[in-house]
Coordinates of C-alpha atoms in Angstrom, one line a residue:
M1 CA 100.7 100.2 108.9
E2 CA 100.8 103.1 106.5
S3 CA 103.9 104.4 108.1
W4 CA 105.5 101.0 108.0
R5 CA 104.7 100.7 104.3
Q6 CA 106.8 103.8 103.6
I7 CA 110.0 102.1 104.7
T8 CA 110.4 100.4 101.4
H9 CA 110.4 103.7 99.6
F10 CA 113.4 104.8 101.6
I11 CA 115.1 101.4 101.1
G12 CA 114.8 102.1 97.4
L13 CA 116.2 105.6 97.7
A14 CA 119.2 104.2 99.6
R15 CA 119.7 101.4 97.2
G16 CA 119.9 103.8 94.3
K17 CA 121.9 106.3 96.4
R18 CA 119.4 109.0 95.3
F19 CA 118.5 111.0 98.4
D20 CA 119.2 114.4 99.9
A21 CA 119.1 116.0 103.3
A22 CA 115.3 116.4 103.1
D23 CA 114.9 112.7 102.4
E24 CA 117.2 111.9 105.4
D25 CA 115.1 114.2 107.6
Q26 CA 111.8 112.5 106.4
F27 CA 113.3 109.1 107.0
L28 CA 114.3 109.9 110.6
E29 CA 110.9 111.5 111.3
L30 CA 109.2 108.3 109.9
K31 CA 111.3 106.1 112.2
G32 CA 110.1 108.2 115.2
V33 CA 106.5 108.0 114.1
I34 CA 106.8 104.2 113.7
V35 CA 108.2 103.8 117.2
Q36 CA 105.5 106.1 118.7
E37 CA 102.8 104.2 116.9
L38 CA 104.3 100.9 118.1
E39 CA 104.2 102.1 121.7
M40 CA 100.5 103.1 121.4
I41 CA 99.6 99.6 120.0
L42 CA 101.6 97.8 122.7
A43 CA 100.0 99.9 125.4
S44 CA 96.6 98.7 124.2
G45 CA 97.6 95.2 125.1
V46 CA 96.3 93.6 121.8
C47 CA 99.6 93.0 120.1
S48 CA 101.9 90.0 120.7
S49 CA 103.4 89.9 117.2
P50 CA 105.3 91.5 115.7
T51 CA 107.3 92.0 118.8
K52 CA 108.7 95.3 120.1
D53 CA 112.2 93.7 119.9
D54 CA 111.8 92.8 116.2
I55 CA 110.8 96.3 115.3
H56 CA 113.4 98.0 117.4
A57 CA 116.1 95.8 116.0
M58 CA 115.2 96.7 112.5
M59 CA 114.9 100.4 113.3
N60 CA 118.3 100.3 115.1
N61 CA 119.9 98.5 112.1
V62 CA 119.0 101.5 109.8
P63 CA 120.1 104.6 111.8
S64 CA 120.1 106.8 108.6
L65 CA 119.6 106.7 104.9
R66 CA 123.4 107.3 104.5
S67 CA 124.2 104.2 106.5
L68 CA 121.5 102.3 104.6
S69 CA 123.0 103.3 101.3
Q70 CA 126.3 101.8 102.4
L71 CA 124.9 98.3 102.9
S72 CA 125.6 95.5 100.5
E73 CA 122.9 94.3 98.2
G74 CA 122.6 91.1 100.3
A75 CA 122.2 93.2 103.5
L76 CA 119.5 95.3 101.8
R77 CA 117.6 92.1 100.8
N78 CA 117.9 90.8 104.3
L79 CA 116.5 94.2 105.6
E80 CA 113.6 93.9 103.1
H81 CA 112.9 90.4 104.3
Q82 CA 112.8 91.6 107.9
W83 CA 110.5 94.4 106.8
H84 CA 108.2 91.9 105.0
L85 CA 107.9 89.6 108.0
I86 CA 106.9 92.5 110.3
Y87 CA 104.5 93.9 107.7
I88 CA 102.8 90.5 107.4
G89 CA 102.7 90.4 111.2
W90 CA 100.9 93.7 111.2
H91 CA 98.3 92.4 108.7
A92 CA 97.7 89.3 110.8
L93 CA 97.1 91.6 113.9
L94 CA 94.7 93.7 111.8
G95 CA 92.8 90.6 110.8
R96 CA 92.5 89.5 114.4
L97 CA 91.3 92.9 115.5
K98 CA 88.6 92.9 112.7
V99 CA 87.4 89.5 113.8
K100 CA 87.1 90.7 117.5
H101 CA 85.3 93.8 116.3
R102 CA 82.8 91.9 114.3
T103 CA 82.3 89.4 117.1
F104 CA 81.7 92.3 119.5
E105 CA 79.2 94.0 117.1
S106 CA 77.4 90.7 116.7
L107 CA 77.1 90.3 120.5
Q108 CA 75.9 93.8 120.9
S109 CA 73.2 93.4 118.3
K110 CA 72.0 90.1 119.9
S111 CA 72.0 91.6 123.3
G112 CA 70.0 94.6 122.0
F113 CA 67.4 92.1 120.6
L114 CA 67.2 90.2 123.8
R115 CA 66.7 93.4 125.8
R116 CA 63.9 94.5 123.5
W117 CA 62.2 91.1 123.6
S118 CA 62.4 90.7 127.4
S119 CA 61.1 94.2 128.0
R120 CA 57.7 93.4 126.3

């Protein structure tokens, strides 16, 4: 999610048309990291939302900072909206994972108690 959060920084750079070749390189590297992290999450089998198609569509709509800087204000707002929907989806997934983790920990502590009690 930290990588995903950085996208808004680059949208701001593109909106203000204040970026250089180093920013462009960082943006392209960030896109690669996001796609790799997405594949790792999807391979785990725990993610149904946001979808791979939603994320790939957004990444494909912003091939570079230069192309992003040429978008209209309305298109940039739409892109920010897409980003926000996906970001909220990541937080929802994180919440579900935390609940599963707590449930698992609770079951482990109970089963440990039962093992100790029954071994007496």
